[in-house]
Coordinates of C-alpha atoms in Angstrom, one line a residue:
Chain C
M1 CA 61.2 48.8 92.9
L2 CA 63.9 46.0 92.5
R3 CA 66.1 48.5 90.6
R4 CA 66.2 50.7 93.7
V5 CA 66.4 48.0 96.3
L6 CA 69.0 45.8 94.7
P7 CA 71.9 48.3 94.6
A8 CA 71.2 49.2 98.3
L9 CA 71.2 45.5 99.2
V10 CA 74.5 45.0 97.4
L11 CA 76.1 48.0 99.1
L12 CA 74.8 46.7 102.4
F13 CA 76.4 43.3 101.7
L14 CA 79.7 45.0 101.1
A15 CA 79.5 47.3 104.1
A16 CA 78.2 44.9 106.7
P17 CA 81.6 43.5 107.8
F18 CA 82.8 47.1 108.4
A19 CA 79.8 47.8 110.6
A20 CA 81.0 44.7 112.6
L21 CA 84.5 46.3 112.7
I22 CA 83.0 49.4 114.4
T23 CA 81.2 47.3 117.0
A24 CA 84.1 44.9 117.5
T25 CA 86.7 47.6 118.1
D26 CA 87.4 48.3 121.8
W27 CA 87.3 52.1 121.4
R28 CA 88.1 52.7 125.1
H29 CA 91.4 50.8 124.9
F30 CA 92.3 51.8 121.3
T31 CA 96.1 51.2 121.2
L32 CA 98.5 50.1 118.5
Q33 CA 100.8 47.1 119.1
T34 CA 104.5 47.4 119.4
G35 CA 106.0 47.7 115.9
D36 CA 102.7 48.8 114.3
G37 CA 104.1 52.4 113.8
T38 CA 107.1 51.1 111.9
A39 CA 104.9 48.8 109.8
I40 CA 102.7 51.8 108.9
V41 CA 105.8 53.8 107.8
T42 CA 107.3 50.9 105.9
S43 CA 104.1 50.1 104.0
L44 CA 103.3 53.8 103.1
I45 CA 106.8 54.6 101.9
A46 CA 107.0 51.4 99.8
A47 CA 103.6 51.9 98.3
I48 CA 104.2 55.5 97.4
L49 CA 107.6 54.8 95.9
A50 CA 106.2 51.7 94.1
L51 CA 103.4 53.8 92.6
M52 CA 105.8 56.4 91.2
I53 CA 108.0 53.7 89.7
I54 CA 104.9 51.8 88.3
A55 CA 103.6 55.0 86.6
A56 CA 107.0 55.7 85.2
I57 CA 107.8 52.2 83.8
G58 CA 104.2 50.9 83.3
T59 CA 102.8 53.8 81.2
P60 CA 105.2 53.3 78.2
V61 CA 104.4 49.6 78.3
A62 CA 100.7 50.3 78.4
A63 CA 101.0 52.8 75.6
A64 CA 102.9 50.3 73.4
M65 CA 100.4 47.6 74.2
A66 CA 97.5 50.0 73.3
R67 CA 99.0 50.5 69.8
A68 CA 100.3 46.9 69.3
Q69 CA 98.5 44.5 67.0
G70 CA 98.5 40.8 66.0
R71 CA 100.9 38.4 67.7
R72 CA 102.9 41.1 69.5
R73 CA 99.8 42.2 71.3
I74 CA 98.8 38.7 72.3
V75 CA 102.3 37.8 73.6
A76 CA 102.5 41.1 75.6
E77 CA 99.0 40.5 77.0
I78 CA 99.9 36.9 78.1
L79 CA 103.1 38.2 79.8
V80 CA 101.1 40.8 81.8
L81 CA 98.2 38.5 82.6
L82 CA 100.5 35.7 84.0
P83 CA 101.6 37.6 87.2
L84 CA 98.1 39.1 87.4
L85 CA 96.4 35.7 87.5
T86 CA 99.0 33.8 89.6
P87 CA 97.9 33.6 93.3
P88 CA 100.1 36.0 95.3
L89 CA 101.6 33.3 97.6
A90 CA 102.7 31.4 94.5
L91 CA 104.1 34.6 93.0
G92 CA 106.1 35.1 96.1
I93 CA 107.6 31.6 95.7
L94 CA 108.4 32.3 92.0
L95 CA 110.1 35.6 92.9
A96 CA 112.1 33.9 95.6
I97 CA 113.2 31.2 93.2
F98 CA 114.3 33.7 90.5
Y99 CA 115.4 36.8 92.3
G100 CA 116.2 35.3 95.7
P101 CA 119.7 34.5 97.2
I102 CA 119.8 31.1 95.6
G103 CA 118.2 32.1 92.3
P104 CA 120.0 32.1 88.9
I105 CA 120.7 35.8 88.9
A106 CA 121.6 36.0 92.5
G107 CA 125.3 36.5 91.6
V108 CA 124.6 39.4 89.3
L109 CA 122.3 41.0 91.9
Q110 CA 124.9 40.5 94.6
H111 CA 127.5 42.1 92.4
L112 CA 125.2 45.2 92.3
G113 CA 124.9 45.0 96.1
L114 CA 121.3 43.6 96.0
V115 CA 120.1 40.7 98.1
L116 CA 116.4 40.4 97.5
S117 CA 115.2 38.6 100.6
N118 CA 113.7 40.0 103.8
N119 CA 114.9 43.6 103.3
R120 CA 113.6 46.9 101.9
A121 CA 114.7 46.0 98.4
A122 CA 112.7 42.7 98.5
F123 CA 109.8 44.7 100.0
M124 CA 109.9 47.1 97.0
L125 CA 110.2 44.2 94.5
A126 CA 107.2 42.5 96.0
T127 CA 105.1 45.7 96.0
I128 CA 106.0 46.7 92.4
Y129 CA 105.5 43.2 91.1
A130 CA 102.1 42.9 92.8
A131 CA 100.7 46.2 91.4
L132 CA 102.5 46.7 88.0
P133 CA 100.4 44.2 86.0
T134 CA 97.1 45.7 87.3
Y135 CA 98.3 49.2 86.3
I136 CA 99.4 48.1 82.9
I137 CA 96.1 46.4 82.0
A138 CA 94.0 49.3 83.2
A139 CA 96.2 52.0 81.7
R140 CA 96.4 50.2 78.4
A141 CA 92.5 50.2 78.2
A142 CA 92.6 54.0 79.0
L143 CA 95.2 54.8 76.4
A144 CA 93.6 52.7 73.7
E145 CA 90.5 54.9 74.1
V146 CA 92.4 57.9 72.7
P147 CA 91.6 58.1 69.0
A148 CA 94.7 57.6 66.8
S149 CA 93.5 60.4 64.5
L150 CA 94.1 62.9 67.3
T151 CA 97.7 61.7 67.9
D152 CA 98.2 61.6 64.1
V153 CA 97.1 65.2 63.7
A154 CA 99.3 66.3 66.6
C155 CA 102.3 64.6 64.9
T156 CA 101.6 66.5 61.7
L157 CA 101.5 69.7 63.7
G158 CA 105.1 69.3 64.5
Q159 CA 104.8 67.7 68.0
S160 CA 107.3 65.2 69.3
P161 CA 106.1 61.9 70.8
A162 CA 106.7 63.3 74.3
Q163 CA 104.7 66.5 73.5
I164 CA 101.9 64.4 72.0
F165 CA 101.7 62.3 75.2
R166 CA 101.7 65.3 77.4
R167 CA 99.3 67.5 75.4
V168 CA 96.9 65.0 73.8
T169 CA 97.1 61.5 75.2
L170 CA 97.5 62.3 78.9
P171 CA 94.6 64.8 79.2
L172 CA 92.3 62.5 77.2
A173 CA 93.2 59.3 79.1
R174 CA 93.4 61.0 82.5
K175 CA 90.3 59.4 84.0
G176 CA 91.3 55.9 83.0
L177 CA 94.9 56.5 84.1
A178 CA 93.7 57.8 87.4
A179 CA 91.6 54.6 87.8
A180 CA 94.6 52.5 86.9
L181 CA 96.7 54.3 89.5
S182 CA 94.0 53.8 92.1
L183 CA 93.9 50.1 91.4
A184 CA 97.7 49.8 91.5
W185 CA 97.7 51.7 94.8
I186 CA 95.1 49.3 96.3
R187 CA 97.2 46.3 95.1
A188 CA 100.4 47.8 96.3
I189 CA 99.3 48.8 99.8
G190 CA 97.3 45.7 100.4
E191 CA 99.8 43.1 99.2
F192 CA 100.3 40.2 101.6
G193 CA 101.0 36.9 99.8
I194 CA 104.2 37.9 98.0
L195 CA 105.5 39.8 101.1
L196 CA 104.9 36.8 103.3
V197 CA 107.3 34.8 101.2
I198 CA 110.1 37.2 100.2
A199 CA 109.8 40.2 102.6
Y200 CA 108.4 39.0 106.0
F201 CA 110.8 41.6 107.3
P202 CA 110.7 44.6 107.4
Q203 CA 107.1 44.0 108.4
G204 CA 104.6 46.1 106.5
M205 CA 101.0 46.7 107.6
T206 CA 99.6 43.6 106.0
V207 CA 102.2 41.2 107.5
K208 CA 101.9 43.0 110.9
L209 CA 98.1 42.4 110.9
W210 CA 98.9 38.7 110.5
V211 CA 101.5 38.8 113.2
N212 CA 99.2 40.7 115.6
L213 CA 96.5 38.1 115.0
Q214 CA 98.9 35.2 115.7
E215 CA 100.6 36.7 118.7
S216 CA 97.9 38.8 120.5
G217 CA 94.6 37.6 119.1
V218 CA 91.9 39.2 116.9
A219 CA 91.4 42.4 119.1
A220 CA 95.0 43.4 118.3
V221 CA 94.2 43.5 114.6
Y222 CA 91.5 46.2 114.7
P223 CA 93.5 49.3 115.6
L224 CA 96.1 48.7 112.9
L225 CA 93.3 47.9 110.4
W226 CA 91.6 51.2 111.2
I227 CA 94.9 53.0 110.5
F228 CA 95.3 51.0 107.3
L229 CA 91.9 52.0 106.0
L230 CA 92.4 55.6 107.0
L231 CA 95.7 55.8 105.1
A232 CA 94.8 53.7 102.1
L233 CA 91.4 55.3 101.3
P234 CA 92.3 59.0 100.5
L235 CA 94.4 58.5 97.4
P236 CA 91.8 56.5 95.3
L237 CA 89.1 58.9 96.6
W238 CA 91.1 62.0 95.6
L239 CA 92.1 60.5 92.2
G240 CA 88.4 59.8 91.5
S241 CA 87.1 63.2 92.4
A242 CA 90.0 65.1 90.8
T243 CA 89.4 63.5 87.4
R244 CA 85.6 63.8 87.6
R245 CA 86.0 67.6 87.6
N246 CA 85.7 69.0 84.1
R247 CA 89.1 70.4 83.6
V248 CA 90.2 72.2 80.4
M249 CA 93.9 72.0 79.8
Chain Y
M1 CA 100.3 75.7 43.5
T2 CA 101.5 72.6 41.6
L3 CA 103.1 69.7 43.4
D4 CA 104.2 66.5 41.7
I5 CA 103.7 63.3 43.6
D6 CA 105.4 59.9 43.0
L7 CA 104.8 57.6 45.9
T8 CA 105.1 53.8 46.4
I9 CA 103.3 52.5 49.5
P10 CA 103.8 48.9 50.5
A11 CA 101.1 48.6 53.2
P12 CA 98.3 48.5 54.5
I13 CA 97.1 48.9 50.9
A14 CA 99.9 48.5 48.2
L15 CA 99.8 51.5 46.0
H16 CA 101.9 53.3 43.4
A17 CA 100.7 56.8 42.8
Q18 CA 102.2 59.3 40.3
F19 CA 100.1 62.4 39.9
S20 CA 100.0 66.2 40.3
I21 CA 98.3 68.3 42.9
R22 CA 97.1 71.5 41.2
G23 CA 95.2 74.0 43.4
F24 CA 92.4 72.2 45.2
T25 CA 92.7 68.6 44.0
A26 CA 90.2 65.9 44.6
L27 CA 91.3 62.3 45.0
L28 CA 88.4 60.3 43.9
G29 CA 88.1 56.5 44.5
R30 CA 85.8 53.9 46.0
S31 CA 85.8 53.1 49.7
G32 CA 88.8 50.9 50.4
A33 CA 90.7 52.0 47.2
G34 CA 93.5 53.4 49.4
K35 CA 92.7 57.2 49.4
S36 CA 93.2 57.6 53.2
T37 CA 96.3 55.4 52.9
L38 CA 97.7 57.7 50.3
L39 CA 96.9 60.8 52.4
R40 CA 98.5 59.3 55.5
A41 CA 101.6 58.4 53.5
L42 CA 101.9 62.0 52.3
A43 CA 101.5 63.2 55.8
G44 CA 104.3 60.8 56.9
L45 CA 102.1 58.7 59.2
I46 CA 102.8 55.5 57.3
P47 CA 106.0 54.4 55.6
A48 CA 106.3 55.1 51.8
S49 CA 109.1 55.8 49.3
G50 CA 109.2 58.5 46.7
T51 CA 108.8 62.2 46.4
P52 CA 108.1 64.7 47.9
F53 CA 109.2 64.6 51.6
A54 CA 111.5 61.5 51.1
G55 CA 112.9 60.7 54.5
V56 CA 111.4 63.6 56.3
P57 CA 109.5 62.6 59.5
A58 CA 105.9 63.5 59.9
E59 CA 106.5 66.2 62.5
A60 CA 108.9 68.0 60.2
R61 CA 106.9 67.8 56.9
R62 CA 104.9 71.0 57.1
V63 CA 101.8 69.2 55.9
G64 CA 98.4 70.3 57.2
Y65 CA 96.4 67.1 57.8
L66 CA 92.6 67.1 58.4
P67 CA 91.4 63.6 59.1
Q68 CA 87.9 62.5 58.6
G69 CA 85.5 64.3 61.0
A70 CA 88.1 67.2 61.5
A71 CA 89.6 65.4 64.6
L72 CA 89.7 68.5 66.8
F73 CA 91.2 67.9 70.3
P74 CA 88.0 67.5 72.3
H75 CA 89.6 68.7 75.6
L76 CA 90.5 72.1 74.2
T77 CA 88.5 75.1 73.0
A78 CA 88.3 76.1 69.4
L79 CA 91.0 78.8 70.1
Q80 CA 93.3 76.4 71.8
N81 CA 92.9 74.0 68.9
A82 CA 93.8 76.7 66.4
A83 CA 96.8 77.7 68.6
F84 CA 98.0 74.1 69.1
A85 CA 101.0 74.3 66.7
L86 CA 101.9 77.9 67.6
R87 CA 104.5 79.1 70.1
G88 CA 105.3 82.3 71.9
P89 CA 103.3 84.9 73.8
A90 CA 101.3 86.0 70.7
R91 CA 100.1 82.5 69.9
L92 CA 96.5 83.0 71.0
I93 CA 96.3 86.3 69.1
Q94 CA 97.6 84.6 65.9
A95 CA 95.1 81.8 66.4
Q96 CA 92.2 84.2 66.9
S97 CA 93.0 86.1 63.7
L98 CA 93.1 82.8 61.8
L99 CA 89.7 81.8 63.2
D100 CA 88.4 85.3 62.4
S101 CA 89.7 85.0 58.8
L102 CA 87.8 81.7 58.4
G103 CA 84.6 83.2 59.8
V104 CA 84.6 81.2 63.1
G105 CA 86.2 83.8 65.4
A106 CA 83.1 84.0 67.5
L107 CA 83.4 80.3 68.4
A108 CA 86.9 80.7 69.9
A109 CA 85.8 80.1 73.5
Q110 CA 83.6 77.1 72.6
N111 CA 84.6 73.6 73.5
A112 CA 85.7 71.8 70.3
A113 CA 83.3 68.9 71.0
S114 CA 80.3 71.3 70.8
L115 CA 80.9 72.5 67.3
S116 CA 78.9 71.4 64.2
G117 CA 80.6 69.5 61.3
G118 CA 81.2 72.6 59.2
E119 CA 82.4 74.7 62.1
A120 CA 84.8 72.0 63.3
Q121 CA 86.2 71.7 59.8
R122 CA 87.0 75.5 59.7
V123 CA 88.7 75.3 63.1
A124 CA 90.6 72.2 61.9
L125 CA 91.6 74.2 58.8
A126 CA 92.8 77.1 61.0
R127 CA 94.8 74.7 63.2
A128 CA 96.4 73.3 60.1
L129 CA 97.1 76.7 58.5
A130 CA 98.8 77.9 61.7
S131 CA 101.9 75.9 61.0
N132 CA 102.2 77.5 57.4
P133 CA 101.9 74.2 55.6
L134 CA 103.3 73.6 52.1
L135 CA 100.4 71.1 51.4
L136 CA 97.0 70.5 52.9
L137 CA 95.6 67.0 53.1
L138 CA 91.8 66.6 53.7
D139 CA 90.4 63.1 54.3
E140 CA 86.8 62.9 53.1
P141 CA 86.0 66.5 54.1
S142 CA 82.4 66.1 53.0
A143 CA 81.7 62.9 55.0
A144 CA 80.8 64.6 58.3
L145 CA 78.5 67.2 56.7
D146 CA 74.8 67.2 56.5
A147 CA 73.5 66.8 52.9
P148 CA 71.8 70.2 52.6
A149 CA 74.8 72.2 53.7
R150 CA 77.5 70.0 52.1
D151 CA 77.9 71.7 48.7
R152 CA 78.0 75.2 50.3
V153 CA 80.5 74.2 53.1
I154 CA 82.8 72.4 50.6
G155 CA 82.5 75.3 48.2
E156 CA 83.5 77.8 50.9
L157 CA 86.3 75.5 52.1
I158 CA 87.7 75.3 48.5
S159 CA 87.6 79.1 48.1
E160 CA 89.3 79.7 51.5
I161 CA 92.1 77.3 50.6
G162 CA 92.3 78.8 47.1
K163 CA 92.7 82.3 48.5
R164 CA 95.8 81.3 50.5
G165 CA 97.4 79.6 47.5
I166 CA 98.2 76.4 49.3
P167 CA 98.0 73.2 47.2
A168 CA 95.4 70.8 48.7
L169 CA 94.6 67.2 48.2
A170 CA 91.1 66.1 49.4
S171 CA 90.0 62.4 49.2
T172 CA 86.4 61.7 48.4
H173 CA 84.1 59.1 47.0
D174 CA 81.5 61.8 46.1
A175 CA 81.5 62.7 42.5
A176 CA 79.7 66.0 43.3
M177 CA 82.5 67.2 45.5
A178 CA 85.1 65.9 42.9
G179 CA 83.4 68.1 40.3
M180 CA 84.0 71.2 42.4
A181 CA 87.8 70.8 42.5
D182 CA 90.4 72.5 40.3
W183 CA 92.0 69.2 39.4
L184 CA 90.8 65.6 39.7
V185 CA 92.8 62.5 40.3
V186 CA 91.1 59.1 40.2
L187 CA 92.6 56.2 42.3
A188 CA 91.6 52.6 41.3
D189 CA 93.2 49.2 41.5
G190 CA 96.3 50.5 43.3
H191 CA 97.3 53.2 40.8
I192 CA 96.1 56.5 39.4
A193 CA 93.6 55.6 36.7
Q194 CA 93.2 59.2 35.3
Q195 CA 93.9 62.8 36.2
G196 CA 92.8 66.1 34.7
V197 CA 90.4 69.0 34.9
P198 CA 87.1 67.6 36.4
R199 CA 85.1 68.7 33.4
D200 CA 87.3 66.5 31.1
L201 CA 87.1 63.5 33.3
F202 CA 83.4 63.8 33.7
D203 CA 82.9 64.0 30.0
H204 CA 85.7 61.7 28.8
P205 CA 86.5 59.0 31.4
A206 CA 89.4 56.8 30.3
T207 CA 88.4 53.6 32.0
R208 CA 85.3 51.8 33.2
D209 CA 86.3 52.5 36.9
V210 CA 86.7 56.2 36.2
A211 CA 83.4 56.3 34.3
A212 CA 81.6 54.5 37.1
L213 CA 83.1 56.9 39.7
V214 CA 82.0 60.1 37.8
G215 CA 78.5 58.8 37.4
F216 CA 78.2 56.7 34.2
T217 CA 75.9 53.7 34.9
N218 CA 75.4 52.1 31.5
F219 CA 78.1 49.8 30.2
I220 CA 77.6 48.1 26.9
P221 CA 80.1 45.7 25.3
G222 CA 80.3 46.0 21.4
Q223 CA 82.4 45.3 18.4
V224 CA 83.4 47.8 15.6
I225 CA 81.8 46.8 12.3
G226 CA 82.5 50.0 10.4
R227 CA 83.7 53.6 10.4
D228 CA 82.7 56.8 8.5
E229 CA 83.2 60.5 8.8
A230 CA 80.6 60.7 11.6
G231 CA 82.3 58.1 13.8
L232 CA 82.1 54.4 14.5
I233 CA 79.5 51.9 13.7
I234 CA 79.3 49.3 16.5
K235 CA 77.3 46.1 16.9
A236 CA 76.1 45.7 20.5
G237 CA 74.1 42.5 21.1
S238 CA 71.6 42.4 18.2
V239 CA 71.5 46.2 17.5
V240 CA 73.8 48.5 15.6
L241 CA 74.8 51.7 17.4
R242 CA 76.6 54.8 16.0
V243 CA 79.2 56.6 18.2
S244 CA 80.2 60.1 17.1
G245 CA 83.8 61.2 17.2
H246 CA 87.2 60.4 15.6
Y247 CA 88.4 57.1 16.7
D248 CA 91.1 54.8 15.2
Y249 CA 89.6 51.5 16.2
P250 CA 89.8 49.0 13.3
P251 CA 86.8 46.8 12.3
G252 CA 86.6 43.8 14.6
A253 CA 87.9 45.7 17.7
L254 CA 86.0 44.8 20.9
L255 CA 85.0 47.9 22.9
L256 CA 83.1 49.0 26.0
L257 CA 80.6 51.7 25.5
T258 CA 79.2 53.8 28.3
I259 CA 76.5 56.5 28.6
R260 CA 75.1 58.4 31.5
A261 CA 71.6 57.5 32.7
D262 CA 70.4 61.1 32.1
D263 CA 71.7 61.2 28.5
L264 CA 69.2 58.5 27.4
T265 CA 65.9 59.8 26.0
L266 CA 62.5 58.4 25.3
D267 CA 62.0 60.5 22.1
G268 CA 61.5 58.9 18.7
S269 CA 64.8 59.4 16.8
M270 CA 65.7 57.4 13.7
Q271 CA 68.9 55.7 14.9
N272 CA 70.5 54.3 18.0
L273 CA 67.2 53.0 19.3
L274 CA 66.8 50.2 21.7
S275 CA 63.4 48.8 22.5
G276 CA 62.7 47.0 25.7
I277 CA 60.5 46.5 28.7
V278 CA 60.5 48.6 31.8
T279 CA 61.5 46.3 34.7
S280 CA 61.5 48.9 37.5
V281 CA 60.4 52.5 38.2
L282 CA 62.0 54.4 41.1
Q283 CA 61.2 57.9 42.2
H284 CA 64.4 59.9 42.4
G285 CA 63.4 63.3 43.7
S286 CA 62.0 65.2 40.7
F287 CA 63.3 62.5 38.4
V288 CA 62.3 59.0 37.7
R289 CA 64.9 56.2 37.4
L290 CA 63.9 53.5 34.9
T291 CA 65.5 50.1 34.5
I292 CA 64.9 48.8 31.0
R293 CA 65.7 45.3 29.7
S294 CA 66.1 45.7 25.9
T295 CA 65.1 43.0 23.5
S296 CA 68.8 42.8 22.4
G297 CA 69.8 41.7 25.9
I298 CA 71.2 45.0 27.1
D299 CA 70.1 46.4 30.5
L300 CA 69.8 50.2 30.6
D301 CA 69.6 52.6 33.6
M302 CA 67.8 55.7 32.6
L303 CA 67.1 59.0 34.5
V304 CA 64.3 61.1 33.1
T305 CA 62.2 64.0 34.4
Y306 CA 59.0 63.2 36.1
R307 CA 57.1 64.9 33.3
T308 CA 58.7 62.6 30.7
G309 CA 58.8 59.3 32.6
G310 CA 56.3 59.7 35.4
A311 CA 53.7 57.8 33.5
C312 CA 55.9 54.7 32.8
K313 CA 54.8 51.5 34.4
T314 CA 56.7 48.2 35.1
G315 CA 56.2 45.8 32.2
E316 CA 55.5 48.6 29.6
H317 CA 57.3 48.6 26.2
V318 CA 59.5 51.6 25.5
T319 CA 62.0 52.7 22.9
T320 CA 65.1 54.3 24.2
H321 CA 67.4 56.6 22.2
L322 CA 71.2 56.6 22.8
P323 CA 72.4 59.9 21.3
P324 CA 75.6 59.1 19.3
D325 CA 77.4 62.2 20.6
R326 CA 76.8 61.1 24.3
I327 CA 78.2 57.6 24.0
R328 CA 81.8 57.2 25.3
I329 CA 84.3 54.5 24.7
V330 CA 86.3 53.3 27.8
A331 CA 89.2 50.9 28.2

């Protein structure tokens, strides 16, 4: 009996605040605030771009960590866990101190035409930094599940490392990698703390929710929150269902 | 069909191996002796120096490698596995004919994960053969097979490889499989302890390690006390044993004698007798395994037919005969 009731109760506990959101929303006067549209576009573009960059730069790191042993593995793990564990607001401060206009590499960045404060570049930096460690940790677990004997055989069958990754590692780790991408997406699209410090402008959805609450009260939060949920939810759902299908490659 | 190997491997197990691969060659050694390490080094998967393949990367070696358990790609069908190394529009046709030639053509459409141990091994062999290898490496090919089918499956595997004329090296810790090979190489203590035709190694092991690996279980230290035209006279504990054969050991030399458990008999011969007490009796299929503690302080392991030894009881006094022509001397 408990085994059936408990999961239902837990799901109810998770869903209850969203039931409150349905009742709290003023459906007859459902309107977005000024600037909400821009915030939506800003967040979506940044999160999609960040996800592509994260997959491109995070996957090789995860693959190297999946194979690493001994001290190297521990050092790499600590380096990835540090940004994962640090509270986002504190991370924002650390990013501002290092990459910001008064940071030690500000000169070099300026030379490259980059000023990482309150602009799109800072927004991208925050989004990537927020989601990359999550992706690496989850992708490493997925890649470590692929037996070394299979990649060894592929190597003796004349395949290059890139071919082995595409033909063996990727299809075998795809469920885990999709889960890693989902988690990274959730971190990227929902990031608030880092953005608050280094990219308050251009305002993304999360910062705009805060601004709406401050300036117009709680009722102004709900419409944007609905849009946020509608836009953020499909990708993880699609990744989950696409990889559950039994696909022979 | 002959390939000479001279490899030095620094890690994970330090090895120096100089031996020949002749036809289907078995690499016999205990677990942890470095058999898999040697195979992986030959495949180019771990660093090693020496010949052949010096400096050639793994993907360019033309070595067919079958790891333990066949390691088929589980997301592919048997046919896609066999075609893995092939290119061009005819790749699936080529792969199908390879599967057909190995008797697993009917399994082409099956998912690799659904195949039995023996079937998977044949598909893995087809996959390796597709790239026209100069050498086949098989890591413990008998490990994933059920006992009743093992000898048959391995026998068929050896004959399929033999038909194609490709030299093969198969690691094993199983003396029965080693006995089926064309050539036998024994790895112990980081080097090749002995190599030769299996029959010779099974009959005349050079060292204690080799003897133990090919099934000798009795090891008796002794000292040469005399020599005549029939062989050596050796004192072992408090008894005198005769060993047939022509040996050059001088009187006083310390030797290690060995004899197979199934070469000991309970019949009443006139020489090479050890009397003792049966300390354990174990059923061993249609045989009985007796452990005998002799009065001269030597423990003997003996395998006799149920008819001969079935009546033996623990604590019983017996006299064991060690036939002089069955005793071997090892280093």
